[in-house]
Amino acid sequence: MVPDLSTVRDDGGGGFDRTRRILDTSLARTFNNGITNGNANANTTGNGNTAPPNSQPDNQPPYSTTHSSEKGGFHSPPLRLNSNGTFWPPLKAVPLASYYKLHRVPSLNSLTAMAEAQNENRAHPIELPQSEPTHIEEPQDKSPPPPNGVHNKLLEHVIRTPGRQPSPQPTHLSVPGPGQHRVLPEQGSGYVAPIFEGKEQQMEQVMDQIEEKGFIPSEFVESETTWFYNELGIDDMYFQTETVEAIVNHILSLYAGKIAAFARDDGRLEIRLDKEAADHAVYIDTSKPGVSVTDGPRYEQRIDEKYINASVGDRSYRVESFRSASHLPGEKAQQLRCYFVYRCDFANPNPGPEETNLDIIGEKRFLQKATQNTKDIYQEVMNHAVTRTGPVIETFEIEGSREKRLVIAYRQGSAMGLFSALSDLYHYYGATSSRKYVEQFSNGITIMSIYLRPLLQPAPTMKHPPIEASIHQIMKEVSLLYCIPQNKFQGHFASGRLSLQETIYAHCVWVFVGHFLNRLGSEYTSLTSILDPNNSAHAEMLAKIKRRLRTETFTSDYILEIINKYPDLVRALYLAFANTHYVQTRGEQDDFLPTLSYLRLKEDPILDDNQLKDKITKQVVNEHDDMVMTAFRVFNAAVLKTNFYTPTKVALSFRLNPTFLPEVEYPQPLYGMFLVISSEFRGFHLRFRDIARGGIRIVKSRNKEAYSINARSLFDENYNLANTQQRKNKDIPEGGSKGVILLDVHHQDKVRVAFEKYIDSIMDLLLKPASPGIKDPIVDLHGQEEILFMGPDENTADLVNWATEHARKRGASWWKSFFTGKSPKLGGIPHDAYGMTTLSVREYILGIYRKLSLDETNVRKLQTGGPDGDLGSNEILLGREKYTAIVDGAGVLVDPQGLDRTELLRLAKKRAMISEYDTSKLSSTGYRILVDESNVTLPSGEVVNNGMIFRNTFHLRGGNQFDIFVPCGGRPESIDLGTVNRLIVDGKSTIPYIVEGANLFITQDAKLRLEKAGCILYKDASANKGGVTSSSLEVLASLSFDDQGFEENMCIRADGSVPTFYDAYVKEVQETIKKNAALEFEAIWREHQQTRIARSTLSDTLSIAITKLDEELQKTELWNNMELRTSVLQDALPKLLLEKIGLDLIVQRVPDNYLRAIFGSYLASRFVYEHGSNPSQFAFFE
């Protein structure tokens, strides 16, 4: 109730008199809407509960809605947007150069009617504008059909192709239109809270306690309590959950906020309240509709970080948010926004992985409160969400109002910070929310439901499009926001200084700049001129110096600081980017205009590169700023294609032209380069040839410092790995490639999420668009079809099956060959099961024994990488040496008399670590030291103080204990120039033979030092190439068979039976691996005998010679010699494929560039293996 303050007597204590004067002019206005004579006059339901704040009185006609008796429902007709009517005329696409002229400042005449409608309803600030029901017709399109024959959607009216099935793409984007008119027939929130029977009694208890405390004058107790219960939109669930004491504290806090407002210099009323309990939380904050809060407690960000982002399993949280129906006293522009967070109590916390039934996966409160209409909507969205990688985005019209219901579903943990970021997005387009819901489901899906309504703006200042137009813009930008919910320039977006597209563009360039701006200076250039980059040892030294120098230049924070200073430059640079890559796919019917903000108050011209250069030069204040902002121009020039403007996406991908890389730092030119950016990760994919293959690895960081180091070295590591792969792939048609994904420091548990987004976003740039409005055409400055061949690597081995299936779902014709290392049920040939990598390593080991006439059974062997690993277990199974020491993740196992072979075979077959070795089978001089042990005395009397240190350095002990060392596992650079001397005594290597099975275990300079000391050493790029050979032949089979033939001949059946062809083909692959390894072994041995050049150097020399000759052969006219081509292909292709399919059919199915690569690599490798790396100029023709 509102007391008559003029009748309140002063009791002599001047405090209340002051309060009376303060409240006399302000507080009473709080209750003017809906509270009179001491009773709540809120719109109530029949049971006495307050109706949702958006519901309209029965005598108020629904806004622009006509009734229809057809199908017993209501239909909100399409809008006719007349230039002199209530709304704006339709927004149509125009040439990009004229884009900013597009209705950014509407004329006053065009909005007069709307302004008058708004002014007539000032007494109801939250109610939608009144107007006479408007007759709405479908606009007649008399324009000629577009060139492609497809009529697409206007901004206000989206026409979905009749009968089109749900998108097979990773994101589902619904665009309502005449084909599927989505109108919600119900009024209200779509939720009905269970009636709290004790509500009235609770109110009495609350008022009693408030009066007892004495903080609120007794005359105001009832009015303040009634206002809290009936005017804030809080449903009965809150009152049933909270204690009387908690409610009392909330009401007192709100009242105190009103009083405190008048003590402020600005007189602004600011109420902030939060309570966080173990299983629920309450936040109440002052909120101005349509304005993002960039200071203060930022409750939405807190809810994101503390509850929604962390939701998983039974520790998930649902959120309800309401905006009060009335304004705050003296603050017509402000209302209260309430947030209620509840820990989920699922009906079934452990459903099946494909379960979608809401009654099974739903949260109990949701199932109790949601109306049937809401459940039907969520069920439809859920059915889409479980089949997709990215978000499902739907919008619905609320019958009888201009309000829109935006529904978004996504997988838990895949869009951190999305809840708060969405507020910035719809605020930017002039919308505000009346209520919001976040629901969690036990199958791992999150669904958000947001009710949006337009801001009430006087015509003279109106700058936003009508919500009927902006809702589609919001929907499509949700997909962009999903990729990076909280970008590094979010503050500029929240304030309206930059658009979402501009800030995310700036974020992407910030990532780019961080990797490529760290110039190394003239000293590095001078050093490279002195050293020989073709010398492996020199190249390795340069790489180390480069890593050191990079840490001392531009940091990511410094780059961020510089970019933040120049939002106007960011806008101009973005316009140039958009002008190149945005495609108006539907001409004048184009409704998707995300590239530029039409809320700008002036037209910004699109500048060419020279103009941008001049603009940057004039605005920056120093050389560093110039370097950073100029890097934006470099980025723009390098982008050949991007999915930035694809309506649906899960991460942002850019195909870059790598020619911007300085030759002095990257002497071997790249052919292709992809940059992928998401909130969870950043990643590259690099390849040295058009046809290339390599693994995808995911890099984790144990802390922020490690992440910073990994980020600085990410590109260089990727480049070096791809370069190593290029040398290793000398025998196969594919060149070298590699993909590296670096998890963000705050997302170390997002391995699968990052991998799926990385793969899908790259596929956006490889596949032609097939779904208008979902996957639209992109600008392709590369202009050539690209196919990537990938495989497993660190942290991705269990994800390749998903990638294969996903490529098939997206309609990729090359899905069978996309990934190697997949399950045999998908046609994969697992390296570990068939020992593919080990077969190559063994061929080098056996070659040494053969050349030196050694008895294998008498050779003492040290091996790192134990029986639990792929390479290590197969080496034990295939080898017959006397194992005297094995080092693995568990520790060190040693027996100078030889470890028990039967026990080792048991562990290798079981894939168990040496911690499971039966120590009773050790001799008196044998021992086992585990990493967690300390102060252990060895049989020799030596004391091991720390098992971890002992394990990490055991391979450096030397002492003539071993004849051969085969690293099958271990960290890169485990032996470097600083430690290699521990393996050299009196100028002689303590280990006579080393075959490097593990990648990069020994640095190149350390290899050369060991060889100089007499060690016979074969490096990784030669020894462990069996895996890449197997993968290449797996790809070839995938390309040669059609889908039916592939499934019949290359896929293990569901019952486990193996096709006869598959079994025979695997054996042919194994023989090919051994043959290729033997050829290279003999070539290196022969060259070393003739030249005395180190074998480690010869390995690289042969690789370079083969790849160089291969590239030259592919460019010659030899390919056009049909007789030669046929002869080479018959020799190069597997005999079983030729017999099963035939050469003619293989040539038809396998891409021409792949066949050229087979032709070149086979001729080049066989020639170099026979004639050496420096043959006479006539040798090839002989």
PDB file of C-alpha atoms in Angstrom, residues 1055-1179:
ATOM      1  CA  ASP A1055      30.143 -59.572 -36.021  1.00  0.00           C
ATOM      2  CA  GLY A1056      33.907 -59.071 -36.134  1.00  0.00           C
ATOM      3  CA  SER A1057      34.471 -61.057 -39.317  1.00  0.00           C
ATOM      4  CA  VAL A1058      37.247 -59.752 -41.561  1.00  0.00           C
ATOM      5  CA  PRO A1059      36.721 -59.466 -45.344  1.00  0.00           C
ATOM      6  CA  THR A1060      39.125 -61.667 -47.284  1.00  0.00           C
ATOM      7  CA  PHE A1061      40.373 -58.693 -49.282  1.00  0.00           C
ATOM      8  CA  TYR A1062      41.074 -56.662 -46.127  1.00  0.00           C
ATOM      9  CA  ASP A1063      43.218 -59.390 -44.623  1.00  0.00           C
ATOM     10  CA  ALA A1064      45.231 -59.823 -47.827  1.00  0.00           C
ATOM     11  CA  TYR A1065      45.581 -56.066 -48.336  1.00  0.00           C
ATOM     12  CA  VAL A1066      47.001 -55.576 -44.833  1.00  0.00           C
ATOM     13  CA  LYS A1067      49.672 -58.171 -45.572  1.00  0.00           C
ATOM     14  CA  GLU A1068      50.568 -56.391 -48.825  1.00  0.00           C
ATOM     15  CA  VAL A1069      50.848 -53.116 -46.912  1.00  0.00           C
ATOM     16  CA  GLN A1070      53.225 -54.756 -44.420  1.00  0.00           C
ATOM     17  CA  GLU A1071      55.432 -56.065 -47.223  1.00  0.00           C
ATOM     18  CA  THR A1072      55.501 -52.637 -48.869  1.00  0.00           C
ATOM     19  CA  ILE A1073      56.627 -51.047 -45.596  1.00  0.00           C
ATOM     20  CA  LYS A1074      59.486 -53.505 -45.213  1.00  0.00           C
ATOM     21  CA  LYS A1075      60.517 -53.085 -48.852  1.00  0.00           C
ATOM     22  CA  ASN A1076      60.597 -49.269 -48.658  1.00  0.00           C
ATOM     23  CA  ALA A1077      62.551 -49.347 -45.384  1.00  0.00           C
ATOM     24  CA  ALA A1078      65.079 -51.809 -46.797  1.00  0.00           C
ATOM     25  CA  LEU A1079      65.575 -49.659 -49.905  1.00  0.00           C
ATOM     26  CA  GLU A1080      66.337 -46.541 -47.879  1.00  0.00           C
ATOM     27  CA  PHE A1081      68.535 -48.421 -45.409  1.00  0.00           C
ATOM     28  CA  GLU A1082      70.669 -49.750 -48.231  1.00  0.00           C
ATOM     29  CA  ALA A1083      70.859 -46.348 -49.924  1.00  0.00           C
ATOM     30  CA  ILE A1084      72.010 -44.589 -46.736  1.00  0.00           C
ATOM     31  CA  TRP A1085      74.491 -47.351 -45.873  1.00  0.00           C
ATOM     32  CA  ARG A1086      75.933 -47.251 -49.385  1.00  0.00           C
ATOM     33  CA  GLU A1087      76.178 -43.444 -49.492  1.00  0.00           C
ATOM     34  CA  HIS A1088      77.877 -43.381 -46.093  1.00  0.00           C
ATOM     35  CA  GLN A1089      80.410 -45.974 -47.174  1.00  0.00           C
ATOM     36  CA  GLN A1090      81.207 -43.924 -50.268  1.00  0.00           C
ATOM     37  CA  THR A1091      81.202 -40.396 -48.800  1.00  0.00           C
ATOM     38  CA  ARG A1092      81.655 -40.880 -45.015  1.00  0.00           C
ATOM     39  CA  ILE A1093      78.911 -38.299 -44.548  1.00  0.00           C
ATOM     40  CA  ALA A1094      76.944 -38.852 -41.328  1.00  0.00           C
ATOM     41  CA  ARG A1095      73.906 -41.079 -41.783  1.00  0.00           C
ATOM     42  CA  SER A1096      71.707 -38.500 -40.015  1.00  0.00           C
ATOM     43  CA  THR A1097      72.687 -35.947 -42.638  1.00  0.00           C
ATOM     44  CA  LEU A1098      72.273 -38.418 -45.515  1.00  0.00           C
ATOM     45  CA  SER A1099      68.736 -39.179 -44.358  1.00  0.00           C
ATOM     46  CA  ASP A1100      67.783 -35.530 -44.825  1.00  0.00           C
ATOM     47  CA  THR A1101      69.759 -35.271 -48.055  1.00  0.00           C
ATOM     48  CA  LEU A1102      67.929 -38.237 -49.570  1.00  0.00           C
ATOM     49  CA  SER A1103      64.571 -36.854 -48.458  1.00  0.00           C
ATOM     50  CA  ILE A1104      65.265 -33.479 -50.038  1.00  0.00           C
ATOM     51  CA  ALA A1105      66.536 -35.088 -53.235  1.00  0.00           C
ATOM     52  CA  ILE A1106      63.439 -37.293 -53.543  1.00  0.00           C
ATOM     53  CA  THR A1107      60.914 -34.546 -52.832  1.00  0.00           C
ATOM     54  CA  LYS A1108      62.675 -32.101 -55.152  1.00  0.00           C
ATOM     55  CA  LEU A1109      62.817 -34.622 -58.013  1.00  0.00           C
ATOM     56  CA  ASP A1110      59.208 -35.602 -57.322  1.00  0.00           C
ATOM     57  CA  GLU A1111      58.020 -32.007 -57.724  1.00  0.00           C
ATOM     58  CA  GLU A1112      60.036 -31.576 -60.903  1.00  0.00           C
ATOM     59  CA  LEU A1113      58.707 -34.790 -62.428  1.00  0.00           C
ATOM     60  CA  GLN A1114      55.107 -33.775 -61.789  1.00  0.00           C
ATOM     61  CA  LYS A1115      55.691 -30.590 -63.786  1.00  0.00           C
ATOM     62  CA  THR A1116      57.273 -32.307 -66.782  1.00  0.00           C
ATOM     63  CA  GLU A1117      55.600 -33.720 -69.874  1.00  0.00           C
ATOM     64  CA  LEU A1118      56.358 -37.252 -68.695  1.00  0.00           C
ATOM     65  CA  TRP A1119      52.873 -37.469 -67.199  1.00  0.00           C
ATOM     66  CA  ASN A1120      51.393 -37.033 -70.674  1.00  0.00           C
ATOM     67  CA  ASN A1121      53.297 -40.062 -71.947  1.00  0.00           C
ATOM     68  CA  MET A1122      50.447 -42.544 -71.586  1.00  0.00           C
ATOM     69  CA  GLU A1123      52.644 -45.608 -71.999  1.00  0.00           C
ATOM     70  CA  LEU A1124      55.037 -44.428 -69.278  1.00  0.00           C
ATOM     71  CA  ARG A1125      52.176 -43.307 -67.035  1.00  0.00           C
ATOM     72  CA  THR A1126      50.459 -46.678 -67.264  1.00  0.00           C
ATOM     73  CA  SER A1127      53.677 -48.554 -66.652  1.00  0.00           C
ATOM     74  CA  VAL A1128      54.586 -46.513 -63.570  1.00  0.00           C
ATOM     75  CA  LEU A1129      51.106 -46.723 -62.079  1.00  0.00           C
ATOM     76  CA  GLN A1130      50.998 -50.492 -62.572  1.00  0.00           C
ATOM     77  CA  ASP A1131      54.271 -50.775 -60.636  1.00  0.00           C
ATOM     78  CA  ALA A1132      53.370 -48.193 -57.970  1.00  0.00           C
ATOM     79  CA  LEU A1133      49.800 -49.246 -57.169  1.00  0.00           C
ATOM     80  CA  PRO A1134      49.151 -52.249 -54.878  1.00  0.00           C
ATOM     81  CA  LYS A1135      48.666 -55.432 -56.877  1.00  0.00           C
ATOM     82  CA  LEU A1136      45.522 -56.386 -54.989  1.00  0.00           C
ATOM     83  CA  LEU A1137      43.807 -53.078 -55.875  1.00  0.00           C
ATOM     84  CA  LEU A1138      44.715 -53.519 -59.525  1.00  0.00           C
ATOM     85  CA  GLU A1139      43.327 -57.047 -59.532  1.00  0.00           C
ATOM     86  CA  LYS A1140      40.164 -56.137 -57.641  1.00  0.00           C
ATOM     87  CA  ILE A1141      39.261 -52.824 -59.296  1.00  0.00           C
ATOM     88  CA  GLY A1142      41.406 -52.444 -62.379  1.00  0.00           C
ATOM     89  CA  LEU A1143      43.661 -49.591 -63.427  1.00  0.00           C
ATOM     90  CA  ASP A1144      41.069 -47.849 -65.606  1.00  0.00           C
ATOM     91  CA  LEU A1145      38.506 -47.618 -62.800  1.00  0.00           C
ATOM     92  CA  ILE A1146      41.126 -46.509 -60.290  1.00  0.00           C
ATOM     93  CA  VAL A1147      42.188 -43.724 -62.646  1.00  0.00           C
ATOM     94  CA  GLN A1148      38.548 -42.614 -62.935  1.00  0.00           C
ATOM     95  CA  ARG A1149      37.960 -42.505 -59.164  1.00  0.00           C
ATOM     96  CA  VAL A1150      41.247 -41.220 -57.754  1.00  0.00           C
ATOM     97  CA  PRO A1151      41.756 -37.434 -58.160  1.00  0.00           C
ATOM     98  CA  ASP A1152      44.147 -36.514 -60.954  1.00  0.00           C
ATOM     99  CA  ASN A1153      46.500 -34.565 -58.669  1.00  0.00           C
ATOM    100  CA  TYR A1154      46.745 -37.589 -56.377  1.00  0.00           C
ATOM    101  CA  LEU A1155      47.648 -39.862 -59.303  1.00  0.00           C
ATOM    102  CA  ARG A1156      50.286 -37.345 -60.391  1.00  0.00           C
ATOM    103  CA  ALA A1157      51.701 -37.453 -56.871  1.00  0.00           C
ATOM    104  CA  ILE A1158      51.873 -41.271 -56.981  1.00  0.00           C
ATOM    105  CA  PHE A1159      53.607 -41.085 -60.349  1.00  0.00           C
ATOM    106  CA  GLY A1160      56.189 -38.546 -59.192  1.00  0.00           C
ATOM    107  CA  SER A1161      56.948 -40.008 -55.759  1.00  0.00           C
ATOM    108  CA  TYR A1162      57.392 -43.553 -57.052  1.00  0.00           C
ATOM    109  CA  LEU A1163      59.749 -42.558 -59.861  1.00  0.00           C
ATOM    110  CA  ALA A1164      61.718 -40.167 -57.654  1.00  0.00           C
ATOM    111  CA  SER A1165      62.163 -42.503 -54.664  1.00  0.00           C
ATOM    112  CA  ARG A1166      63.185 -45.499 -56.734  1.00  0.00           C
ATOM    113  CA  PHE A1167      65.646 -43.432 -58.752  1.00  0.00           C
ATOM    114  CA  VAL A1168      67.306 -41.796 -55.726  1.00  0.00           C
ATOM    115  CA  TYR A1169      67.470 -45.051 -53.765  1.00  0.00           C
ATOM    116  CA  GLU A1170      69.279 -46.658 -56.687  1.00  0.00           C
ATOM    117  CA  HIS A1171      71.486 -43.810 -57.890  1.00  0.00           C
ATOM    118  CA  GLY A1172      71.964 -41.752 -54.724  1.00  0.00           C
ATOM    119  CA  SER A1173      71.239 -38.143 -53.874  1.00  0.00           C
ATOM    120  CA  ASN A1174      73.674 -36.679 -56.437  1.00  0.00           C
ATOM    121  CA  PRO A1175      73.422 -38.793 -59.590  1.00  0.00           C
ATOM    122  CA  SER A1176      74.847 -37.768 -62.938  1.00  0.00           C
ATOM    123  CA  GLN A1177      72.628 -35.593 -65.105  1.00  0.00           C
ATOM    124  CA  PHE A1178      72.144 -38.503 -67.540  1.00  0.00           C
ATOM    125  CA  ALA A1179      71.391 -41.165 -64.941  1.00  0.00           C
TER     126      ALA A1179
END
